[in-house]
mmCIF file with all atom_site columns, C-alpha atoms in Angstrom:
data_model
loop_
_atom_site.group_PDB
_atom_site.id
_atom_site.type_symbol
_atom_site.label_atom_id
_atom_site.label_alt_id
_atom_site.label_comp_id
_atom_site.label_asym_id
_atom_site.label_entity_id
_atom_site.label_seq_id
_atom_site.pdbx_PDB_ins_code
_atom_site.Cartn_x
_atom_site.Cartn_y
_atom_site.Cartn_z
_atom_site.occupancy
_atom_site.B_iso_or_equiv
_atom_site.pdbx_formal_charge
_atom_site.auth_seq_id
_atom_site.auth_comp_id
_atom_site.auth_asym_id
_atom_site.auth_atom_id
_atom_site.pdbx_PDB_model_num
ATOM 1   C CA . UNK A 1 1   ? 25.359 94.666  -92.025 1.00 45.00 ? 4   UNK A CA 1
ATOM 2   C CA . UNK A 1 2   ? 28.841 93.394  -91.967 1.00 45.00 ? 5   UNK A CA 1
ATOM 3   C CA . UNK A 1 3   ? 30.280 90.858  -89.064 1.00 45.00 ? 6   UNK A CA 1
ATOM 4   C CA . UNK A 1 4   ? 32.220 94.347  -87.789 1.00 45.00 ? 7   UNK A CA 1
ATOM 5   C CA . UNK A 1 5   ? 28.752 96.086  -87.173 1.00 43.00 ? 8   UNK A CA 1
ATOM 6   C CA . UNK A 1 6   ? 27.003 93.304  -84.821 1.00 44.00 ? 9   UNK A CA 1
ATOM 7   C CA . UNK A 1 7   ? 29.775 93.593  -82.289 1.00 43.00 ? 10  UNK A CA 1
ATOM 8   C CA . UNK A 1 8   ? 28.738 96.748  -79.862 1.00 42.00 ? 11  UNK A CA 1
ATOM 9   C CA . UNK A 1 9   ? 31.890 98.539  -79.017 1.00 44.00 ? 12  UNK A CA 1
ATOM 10  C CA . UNK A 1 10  ? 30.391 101.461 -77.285 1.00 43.00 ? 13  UNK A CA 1
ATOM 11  C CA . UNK A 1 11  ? 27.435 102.534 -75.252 1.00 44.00 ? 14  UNK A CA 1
ATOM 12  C CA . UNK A 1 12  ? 24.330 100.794 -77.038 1.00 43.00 ? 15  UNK A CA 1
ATOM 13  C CA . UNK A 1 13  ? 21.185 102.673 -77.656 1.00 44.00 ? 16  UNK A CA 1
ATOM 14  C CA . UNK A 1 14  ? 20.032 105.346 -75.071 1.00 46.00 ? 17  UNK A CA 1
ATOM 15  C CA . UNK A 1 15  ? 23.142 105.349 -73.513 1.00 46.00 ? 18  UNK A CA 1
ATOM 16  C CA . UNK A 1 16  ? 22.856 101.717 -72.191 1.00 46.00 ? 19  UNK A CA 1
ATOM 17  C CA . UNK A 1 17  ? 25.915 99.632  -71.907 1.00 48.00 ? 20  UNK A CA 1
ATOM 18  C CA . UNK A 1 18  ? 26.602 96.566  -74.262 1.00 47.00 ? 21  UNK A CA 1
ATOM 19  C CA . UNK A 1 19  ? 25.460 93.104  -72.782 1.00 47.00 ? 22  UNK A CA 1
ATOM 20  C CA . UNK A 1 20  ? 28.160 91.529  -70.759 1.00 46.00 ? 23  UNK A CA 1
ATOM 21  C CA . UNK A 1 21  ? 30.440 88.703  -71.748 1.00 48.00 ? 24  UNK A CA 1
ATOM 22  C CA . UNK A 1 22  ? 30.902 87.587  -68.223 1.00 47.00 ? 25  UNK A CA 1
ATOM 23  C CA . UNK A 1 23  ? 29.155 84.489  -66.959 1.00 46.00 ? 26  UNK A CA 1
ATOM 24  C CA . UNK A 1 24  ? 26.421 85.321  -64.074 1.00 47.00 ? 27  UNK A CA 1
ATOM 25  C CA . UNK A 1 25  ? 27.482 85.672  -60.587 1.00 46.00 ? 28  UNK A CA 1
ATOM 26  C CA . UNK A 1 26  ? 26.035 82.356  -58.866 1.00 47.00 ? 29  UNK A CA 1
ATOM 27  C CA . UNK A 1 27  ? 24.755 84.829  -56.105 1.00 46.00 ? 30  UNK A CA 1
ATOM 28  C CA . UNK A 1 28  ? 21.944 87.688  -56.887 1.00 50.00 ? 31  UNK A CA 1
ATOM 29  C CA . UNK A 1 29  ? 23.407 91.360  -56.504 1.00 52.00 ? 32  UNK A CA 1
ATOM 30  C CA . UNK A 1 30  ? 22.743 92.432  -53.470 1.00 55.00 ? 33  UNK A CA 1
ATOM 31  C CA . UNK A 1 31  ? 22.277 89.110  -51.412 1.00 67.00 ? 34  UNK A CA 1
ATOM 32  C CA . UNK A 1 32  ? 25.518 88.291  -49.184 1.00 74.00 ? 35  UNK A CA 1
ATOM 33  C CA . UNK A 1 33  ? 25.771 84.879  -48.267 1.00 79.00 ? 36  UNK A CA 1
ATOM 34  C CA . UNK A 1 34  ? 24.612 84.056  -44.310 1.00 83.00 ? 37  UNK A CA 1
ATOM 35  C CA . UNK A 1 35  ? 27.646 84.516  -41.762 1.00 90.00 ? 38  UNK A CA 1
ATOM 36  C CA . UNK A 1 36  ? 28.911 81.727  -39.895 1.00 89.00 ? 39  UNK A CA 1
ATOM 37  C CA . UNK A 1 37  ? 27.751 82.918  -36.461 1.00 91.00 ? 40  UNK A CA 1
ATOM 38  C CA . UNK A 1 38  ? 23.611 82.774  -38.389 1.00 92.00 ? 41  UNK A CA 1
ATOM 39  C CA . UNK A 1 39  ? 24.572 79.456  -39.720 1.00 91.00 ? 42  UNK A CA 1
ATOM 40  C CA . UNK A 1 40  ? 25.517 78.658  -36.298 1.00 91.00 ? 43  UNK A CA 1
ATOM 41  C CA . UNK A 1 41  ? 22.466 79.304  -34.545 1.00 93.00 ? 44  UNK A CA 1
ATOM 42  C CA . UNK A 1 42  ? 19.670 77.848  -37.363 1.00 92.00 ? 45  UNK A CA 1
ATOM 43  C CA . UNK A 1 43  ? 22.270 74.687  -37.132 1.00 93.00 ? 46  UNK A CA 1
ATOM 44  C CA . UNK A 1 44  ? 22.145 74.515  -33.732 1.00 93.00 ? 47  UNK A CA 1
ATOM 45  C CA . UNK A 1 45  ? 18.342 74.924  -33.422 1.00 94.00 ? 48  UNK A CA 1
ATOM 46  C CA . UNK A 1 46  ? 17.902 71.989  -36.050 1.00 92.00 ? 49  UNK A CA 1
ATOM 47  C CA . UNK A 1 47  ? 20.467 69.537  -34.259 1.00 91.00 ? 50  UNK A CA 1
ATOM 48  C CA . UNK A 1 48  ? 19.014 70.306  -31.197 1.00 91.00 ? 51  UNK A CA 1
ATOM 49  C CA . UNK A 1 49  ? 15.354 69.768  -32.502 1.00 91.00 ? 52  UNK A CA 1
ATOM 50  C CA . UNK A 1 50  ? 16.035 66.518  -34.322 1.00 88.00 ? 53  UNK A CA 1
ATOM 51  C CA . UNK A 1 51  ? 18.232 65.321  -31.352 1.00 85.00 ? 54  UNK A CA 1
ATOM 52  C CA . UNK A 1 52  ? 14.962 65.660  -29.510 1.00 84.00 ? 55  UNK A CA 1
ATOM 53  C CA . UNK A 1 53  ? 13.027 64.032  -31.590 1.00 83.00 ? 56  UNK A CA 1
ATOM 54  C CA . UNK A 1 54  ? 15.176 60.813  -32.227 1.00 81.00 ? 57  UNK A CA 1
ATOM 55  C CA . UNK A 1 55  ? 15.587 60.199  -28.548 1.00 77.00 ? 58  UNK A CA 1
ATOM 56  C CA . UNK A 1 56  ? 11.850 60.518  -27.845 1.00 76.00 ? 59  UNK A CA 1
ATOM 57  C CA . UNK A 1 57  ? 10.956 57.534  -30.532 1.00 74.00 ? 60  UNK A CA 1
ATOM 58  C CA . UNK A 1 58  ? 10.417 54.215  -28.380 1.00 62.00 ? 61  UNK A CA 1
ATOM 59  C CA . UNK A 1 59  ? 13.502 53.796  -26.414 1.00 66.00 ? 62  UNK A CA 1
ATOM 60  C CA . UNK A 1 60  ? 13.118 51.646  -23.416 1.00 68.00 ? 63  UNK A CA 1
ATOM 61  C CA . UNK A 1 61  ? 12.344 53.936  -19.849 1.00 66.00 ? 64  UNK A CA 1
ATOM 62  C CA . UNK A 1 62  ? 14.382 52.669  -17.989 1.00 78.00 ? 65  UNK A CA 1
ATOM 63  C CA . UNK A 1 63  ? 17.513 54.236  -20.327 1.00 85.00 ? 66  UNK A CA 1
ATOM 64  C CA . UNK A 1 64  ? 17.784 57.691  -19.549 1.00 87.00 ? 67  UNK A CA 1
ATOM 65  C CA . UNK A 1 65  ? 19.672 59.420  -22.154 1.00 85.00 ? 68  UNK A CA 1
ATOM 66  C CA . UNK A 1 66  ? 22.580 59.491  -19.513 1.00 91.00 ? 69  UNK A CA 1
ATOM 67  C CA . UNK A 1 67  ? 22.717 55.994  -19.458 1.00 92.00 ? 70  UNK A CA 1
ATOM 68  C CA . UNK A 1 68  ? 22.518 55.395  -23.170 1.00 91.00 ? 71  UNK A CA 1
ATOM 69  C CA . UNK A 1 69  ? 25.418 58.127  -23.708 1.00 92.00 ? 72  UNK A CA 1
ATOM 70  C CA . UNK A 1 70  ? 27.198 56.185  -21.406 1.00 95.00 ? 73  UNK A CA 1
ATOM 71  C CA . UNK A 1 71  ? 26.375 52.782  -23.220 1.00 95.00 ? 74  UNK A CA 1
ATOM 72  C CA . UNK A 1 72  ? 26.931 54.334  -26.726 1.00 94.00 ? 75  UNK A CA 1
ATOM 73  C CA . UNK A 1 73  ? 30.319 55.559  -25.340 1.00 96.00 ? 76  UNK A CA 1
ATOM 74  C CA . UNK A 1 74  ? 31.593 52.426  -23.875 1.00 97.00 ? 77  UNK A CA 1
ATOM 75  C CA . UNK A 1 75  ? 30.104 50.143  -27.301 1.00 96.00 ? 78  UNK A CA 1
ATOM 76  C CA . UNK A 1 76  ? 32.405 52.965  -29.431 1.00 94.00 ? 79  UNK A CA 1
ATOM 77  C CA . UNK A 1 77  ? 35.399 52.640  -27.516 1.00 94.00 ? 80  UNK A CA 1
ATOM 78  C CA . UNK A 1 78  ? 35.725 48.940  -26.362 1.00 90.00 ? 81  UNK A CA 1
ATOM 79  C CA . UNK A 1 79  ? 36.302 47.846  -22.481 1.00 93.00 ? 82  UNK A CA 1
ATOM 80  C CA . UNK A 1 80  ? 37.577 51.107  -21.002 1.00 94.00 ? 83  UNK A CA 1
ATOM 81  C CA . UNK A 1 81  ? 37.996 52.020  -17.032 1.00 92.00 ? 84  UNK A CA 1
ATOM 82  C CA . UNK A 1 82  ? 35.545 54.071  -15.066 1.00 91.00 ? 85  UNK A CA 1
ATOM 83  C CA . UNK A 1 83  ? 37.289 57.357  -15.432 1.00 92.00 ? 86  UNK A CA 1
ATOM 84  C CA . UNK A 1 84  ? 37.816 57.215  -18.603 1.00 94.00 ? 87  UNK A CA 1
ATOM 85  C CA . UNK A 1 85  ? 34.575 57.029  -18.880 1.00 95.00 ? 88  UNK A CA 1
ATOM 86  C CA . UNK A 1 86  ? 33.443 59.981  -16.790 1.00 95.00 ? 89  UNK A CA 1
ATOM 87  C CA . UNK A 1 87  ? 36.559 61.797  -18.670 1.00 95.00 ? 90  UNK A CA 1
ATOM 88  C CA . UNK A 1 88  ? 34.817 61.586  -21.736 1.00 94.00 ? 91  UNK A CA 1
ATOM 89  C CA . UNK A 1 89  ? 30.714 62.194  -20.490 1.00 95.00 ? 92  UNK A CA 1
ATOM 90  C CA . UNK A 1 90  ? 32.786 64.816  -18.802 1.00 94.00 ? 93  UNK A CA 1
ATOM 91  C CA . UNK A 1 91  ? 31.288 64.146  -15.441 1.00 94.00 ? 94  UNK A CA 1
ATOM 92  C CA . UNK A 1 92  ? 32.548 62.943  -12.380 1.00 93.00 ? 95  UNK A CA 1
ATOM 93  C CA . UNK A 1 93  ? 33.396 59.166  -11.486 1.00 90.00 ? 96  UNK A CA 1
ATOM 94  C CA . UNK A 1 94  ? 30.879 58.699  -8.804  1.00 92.00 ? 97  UNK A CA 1
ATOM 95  C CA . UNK A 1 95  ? 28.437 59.929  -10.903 1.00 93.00 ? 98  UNK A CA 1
ATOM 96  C CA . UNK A 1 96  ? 29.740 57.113  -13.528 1.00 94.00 ? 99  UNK A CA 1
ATOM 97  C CA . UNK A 1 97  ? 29.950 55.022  -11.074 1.00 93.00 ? 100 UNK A CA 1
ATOM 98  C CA . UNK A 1 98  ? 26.410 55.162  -10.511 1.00 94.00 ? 101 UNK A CA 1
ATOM 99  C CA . UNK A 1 99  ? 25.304 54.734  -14.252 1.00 94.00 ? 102 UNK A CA 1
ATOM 100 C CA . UNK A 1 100 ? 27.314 51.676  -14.483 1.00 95.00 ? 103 UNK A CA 1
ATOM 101 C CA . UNK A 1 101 ? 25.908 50.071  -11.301 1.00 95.00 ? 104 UNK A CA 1
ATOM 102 C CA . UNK A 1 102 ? 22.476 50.517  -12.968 1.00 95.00 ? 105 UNK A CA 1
ATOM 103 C CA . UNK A 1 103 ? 23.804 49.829  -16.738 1.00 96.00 ? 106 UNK A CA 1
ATOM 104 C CA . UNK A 1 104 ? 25.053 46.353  -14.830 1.00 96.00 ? 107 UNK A CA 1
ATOM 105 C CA . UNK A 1 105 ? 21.925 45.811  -13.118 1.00 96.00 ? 108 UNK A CA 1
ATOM 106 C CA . UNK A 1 106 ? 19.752 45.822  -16.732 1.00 94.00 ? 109 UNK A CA 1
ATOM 107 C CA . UNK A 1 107 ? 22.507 43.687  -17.711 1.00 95.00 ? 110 UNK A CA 1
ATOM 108 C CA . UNK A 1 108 ? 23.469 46.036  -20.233 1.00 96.00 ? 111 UNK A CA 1
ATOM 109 C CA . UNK A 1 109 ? 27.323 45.835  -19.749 1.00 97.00 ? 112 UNK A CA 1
ATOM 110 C CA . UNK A 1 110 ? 29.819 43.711  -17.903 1.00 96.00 ? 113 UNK A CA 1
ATOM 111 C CA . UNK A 1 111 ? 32.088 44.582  -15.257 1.00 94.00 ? 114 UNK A CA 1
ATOM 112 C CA . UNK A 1 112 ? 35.490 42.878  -15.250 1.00 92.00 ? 115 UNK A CA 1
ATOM 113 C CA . UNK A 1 113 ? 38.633 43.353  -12.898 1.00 87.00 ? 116 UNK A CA 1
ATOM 114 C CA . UNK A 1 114 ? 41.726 44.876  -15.306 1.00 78.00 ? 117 UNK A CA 1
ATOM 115 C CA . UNK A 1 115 ? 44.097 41.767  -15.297 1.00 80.00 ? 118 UNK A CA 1
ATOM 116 C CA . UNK A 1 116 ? 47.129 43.842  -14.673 1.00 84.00 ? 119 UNK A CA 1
ATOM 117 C CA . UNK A 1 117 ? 45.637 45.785  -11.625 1.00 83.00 ? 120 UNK A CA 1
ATOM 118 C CA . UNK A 1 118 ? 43.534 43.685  -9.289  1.00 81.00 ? 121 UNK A CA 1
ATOM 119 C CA . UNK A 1 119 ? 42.157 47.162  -7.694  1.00 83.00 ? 122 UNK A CA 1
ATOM 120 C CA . UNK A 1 120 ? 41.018 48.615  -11.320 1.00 86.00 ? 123 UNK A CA 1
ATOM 121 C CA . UNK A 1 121 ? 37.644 47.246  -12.941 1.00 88.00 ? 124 UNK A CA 1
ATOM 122 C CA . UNK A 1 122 ? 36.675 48.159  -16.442 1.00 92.00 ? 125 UNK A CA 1
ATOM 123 C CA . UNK A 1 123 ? 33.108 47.937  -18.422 1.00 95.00 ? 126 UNK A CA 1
ATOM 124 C CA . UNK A 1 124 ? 32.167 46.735  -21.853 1.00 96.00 ? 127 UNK A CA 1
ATOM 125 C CA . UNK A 1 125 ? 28.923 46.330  -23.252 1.00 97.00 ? 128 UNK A CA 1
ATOM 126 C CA . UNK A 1 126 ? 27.775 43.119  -23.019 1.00 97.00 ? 129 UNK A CA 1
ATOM 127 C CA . UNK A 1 127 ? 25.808 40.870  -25.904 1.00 97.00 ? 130 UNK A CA 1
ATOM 128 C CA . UNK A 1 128 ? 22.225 42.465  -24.491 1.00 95.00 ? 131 UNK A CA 1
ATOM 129 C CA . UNK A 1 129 ? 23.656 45.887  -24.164 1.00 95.00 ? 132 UNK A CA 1
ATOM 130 C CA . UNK A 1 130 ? 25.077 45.898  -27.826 1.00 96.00 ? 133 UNK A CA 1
ATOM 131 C CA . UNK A 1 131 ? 21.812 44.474  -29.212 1.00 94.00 ? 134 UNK A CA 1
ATOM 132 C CA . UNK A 1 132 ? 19.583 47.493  -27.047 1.00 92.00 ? 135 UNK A CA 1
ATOM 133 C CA . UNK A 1 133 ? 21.941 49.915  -28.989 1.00 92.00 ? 136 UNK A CA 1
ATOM 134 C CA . UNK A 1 134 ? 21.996 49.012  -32.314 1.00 93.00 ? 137 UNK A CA 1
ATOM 135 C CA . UNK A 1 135 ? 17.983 48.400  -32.137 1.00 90.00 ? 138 UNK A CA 1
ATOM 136 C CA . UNK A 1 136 ? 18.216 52.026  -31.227 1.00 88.00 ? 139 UNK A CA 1
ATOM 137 C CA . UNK A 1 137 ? 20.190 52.892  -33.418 1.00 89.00 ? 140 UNK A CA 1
ATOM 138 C CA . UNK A 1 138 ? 18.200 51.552  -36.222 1.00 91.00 ? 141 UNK A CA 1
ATOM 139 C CA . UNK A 1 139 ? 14.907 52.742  -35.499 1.00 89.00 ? 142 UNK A CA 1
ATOM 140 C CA . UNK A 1 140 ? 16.733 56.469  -35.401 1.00 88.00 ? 143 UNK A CA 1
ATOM 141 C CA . UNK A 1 141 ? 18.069 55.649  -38.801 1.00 91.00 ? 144 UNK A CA 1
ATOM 142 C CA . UNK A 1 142 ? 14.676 54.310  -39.726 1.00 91.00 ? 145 UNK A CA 1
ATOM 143 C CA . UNK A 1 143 ? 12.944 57.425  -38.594 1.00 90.00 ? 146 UNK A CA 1
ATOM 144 C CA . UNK A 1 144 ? 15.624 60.056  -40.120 1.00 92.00 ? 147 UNK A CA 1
ATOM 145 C CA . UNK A 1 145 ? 15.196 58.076  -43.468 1.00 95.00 ? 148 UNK A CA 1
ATOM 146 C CA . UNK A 1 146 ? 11.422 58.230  -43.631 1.00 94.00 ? 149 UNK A CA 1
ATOM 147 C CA . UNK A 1 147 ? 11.342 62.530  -42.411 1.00 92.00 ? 150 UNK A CA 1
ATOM 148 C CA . UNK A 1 148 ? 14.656 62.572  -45.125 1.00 95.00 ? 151 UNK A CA 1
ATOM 149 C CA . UNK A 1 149 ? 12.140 60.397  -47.577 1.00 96.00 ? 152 UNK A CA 1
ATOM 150 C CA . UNK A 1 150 ? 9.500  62.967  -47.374 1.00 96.00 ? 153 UNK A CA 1
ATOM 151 C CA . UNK A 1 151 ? 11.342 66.140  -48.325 1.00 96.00 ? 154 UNK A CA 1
ATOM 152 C CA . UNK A 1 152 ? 11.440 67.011  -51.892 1.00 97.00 ? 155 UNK A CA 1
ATOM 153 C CA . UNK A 1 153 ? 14.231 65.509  -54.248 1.00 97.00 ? 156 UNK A CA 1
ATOM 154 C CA . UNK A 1 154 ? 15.727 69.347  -54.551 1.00 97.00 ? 157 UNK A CA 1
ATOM 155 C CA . UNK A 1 155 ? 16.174 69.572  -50.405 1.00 96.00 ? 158 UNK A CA 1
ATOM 156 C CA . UNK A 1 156 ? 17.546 65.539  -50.355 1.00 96.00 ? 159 UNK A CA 1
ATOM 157 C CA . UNK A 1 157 ? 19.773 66.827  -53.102 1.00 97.00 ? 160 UNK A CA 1
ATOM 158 C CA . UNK A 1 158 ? 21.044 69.730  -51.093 1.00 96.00 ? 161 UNK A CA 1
ATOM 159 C CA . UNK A 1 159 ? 21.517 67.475  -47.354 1.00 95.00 ? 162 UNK A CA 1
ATOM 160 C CA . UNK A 1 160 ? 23.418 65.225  -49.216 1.00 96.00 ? 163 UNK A CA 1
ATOM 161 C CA . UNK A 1 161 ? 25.494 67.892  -51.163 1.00 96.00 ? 164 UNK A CA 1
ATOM 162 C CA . UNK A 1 162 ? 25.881 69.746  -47.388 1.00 94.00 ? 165 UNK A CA 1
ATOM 163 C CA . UNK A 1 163 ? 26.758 66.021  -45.885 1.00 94.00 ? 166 UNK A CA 1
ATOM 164 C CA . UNK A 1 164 ? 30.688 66.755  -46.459 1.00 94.00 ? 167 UNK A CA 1
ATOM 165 C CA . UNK A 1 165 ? 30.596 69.801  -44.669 1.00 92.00 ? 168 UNK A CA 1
ATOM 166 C CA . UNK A 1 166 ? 28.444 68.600  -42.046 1.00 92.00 ? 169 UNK A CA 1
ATOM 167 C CA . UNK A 1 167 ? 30.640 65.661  -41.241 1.00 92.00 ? 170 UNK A CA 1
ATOM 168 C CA . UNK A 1 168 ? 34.343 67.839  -40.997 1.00 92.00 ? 171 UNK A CA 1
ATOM 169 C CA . UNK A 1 169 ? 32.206 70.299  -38.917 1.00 90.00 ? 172 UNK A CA 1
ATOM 170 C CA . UNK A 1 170 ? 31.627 67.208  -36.362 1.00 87.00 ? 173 UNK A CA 1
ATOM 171 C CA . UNK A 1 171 ? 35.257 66.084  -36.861 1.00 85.00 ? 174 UNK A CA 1
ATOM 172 C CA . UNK A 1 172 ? 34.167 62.973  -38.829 1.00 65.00 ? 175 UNK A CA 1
ATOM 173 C CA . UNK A 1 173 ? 37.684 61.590  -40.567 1.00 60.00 ? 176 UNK A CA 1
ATOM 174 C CA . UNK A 1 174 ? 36.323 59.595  -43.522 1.00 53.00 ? 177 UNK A CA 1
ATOM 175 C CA . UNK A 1 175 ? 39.182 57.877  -44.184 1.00 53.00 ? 178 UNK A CA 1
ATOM 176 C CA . UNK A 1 176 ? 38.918 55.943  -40.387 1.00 50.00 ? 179 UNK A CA 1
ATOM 177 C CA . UNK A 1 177 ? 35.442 53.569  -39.916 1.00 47.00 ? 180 UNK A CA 1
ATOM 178 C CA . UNK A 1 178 ? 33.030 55.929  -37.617 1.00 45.00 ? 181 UNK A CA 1
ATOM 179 C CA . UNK A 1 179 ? 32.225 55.016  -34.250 1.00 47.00 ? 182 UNK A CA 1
ATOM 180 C CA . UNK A 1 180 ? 29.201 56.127  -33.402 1.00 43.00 ? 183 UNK A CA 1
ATOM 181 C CA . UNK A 1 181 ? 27.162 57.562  -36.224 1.00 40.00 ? 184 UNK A CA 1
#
């Protein structure tokens, strides 16, 4: 048989086709990839589920997840006024108002009056507040790690590969230090 003879350069035996030089598609034939508004929803349903779950661990009772938005908020953006506060928990400022009185009353933030406007107070967390939240925040972490820790090495492989697109879907810059992961 000479080298001519093993290269197929018609219709192979039967009237199949020669074997293809092109590489494998990555996706089976027939299988489209899930659209964005199905990745939507199973995303959404996970978020919301986990969500759940991390803010039922052992947080204190007396933080409702209202207050400890608002705490979170105020720890991520420094000493800020009351309505810029309720700007961003888009609600209202008597509503903040009354999370703050309470927040103050755990001694979970401080109060001051803005030095350039007598008549304008703004909060910041203060050194009890900041500890509550980052014990929180840890014992999420902690919890996350050990569900993360039981999935098999193939799925840990895959949440960290999807971690990119995860983080630009929530906005995440990674060049700037996060706030509030």
């Amino acid at each position: 048989m000479t080298e001519d003879a093993a290269v197929p350069t018609g219709p192979g035996p039967a009237g199949t086709e020669p074997p293809s030089t092109e590489p494998p598609s990555a996706e089976p034939t027939g299988t489209a990839a899930p659209g964005a508004a199905e990745i939507a929803g199973r995303l959404r349903l996970v978020l919301a589920d986990l969500n759940r779950r991390l803010r039922a661990q052992d947080r204190p009772t007396d933080l409702t997840p209202s207050r400890l938005s608002a705490l979170a908020i105020i720890v991520a953006n420094g000493p800020m006024k009351i309505g810029e506060l309720a700007a961003q928990m888009t609600v209202s400022a008597p509503t903040v108002s009354q999370l703050i009185d309470v927040l103050q009353d755990q001694g979970l933030i401080i109060r001051d009056q803005d030095a350039r406007d007598r008549r304008v107070s703004r909060v910041r967390a203060s050194p009890t507040g900041l500890a509550v939240l980052e014990d929180l925040r840890k014992r999420a972490t902690g919890l996350l790690a050990e569900r993360i820790g039981r999935l098999p090495a193939d799925q840990r492989t895959a949440l960290a590969d999807a971690l990119p697109a995860l983080e630009a879907l929530a906005g995440f810059d990674r060049q700037a230090p996060p706030q509030d992961r």
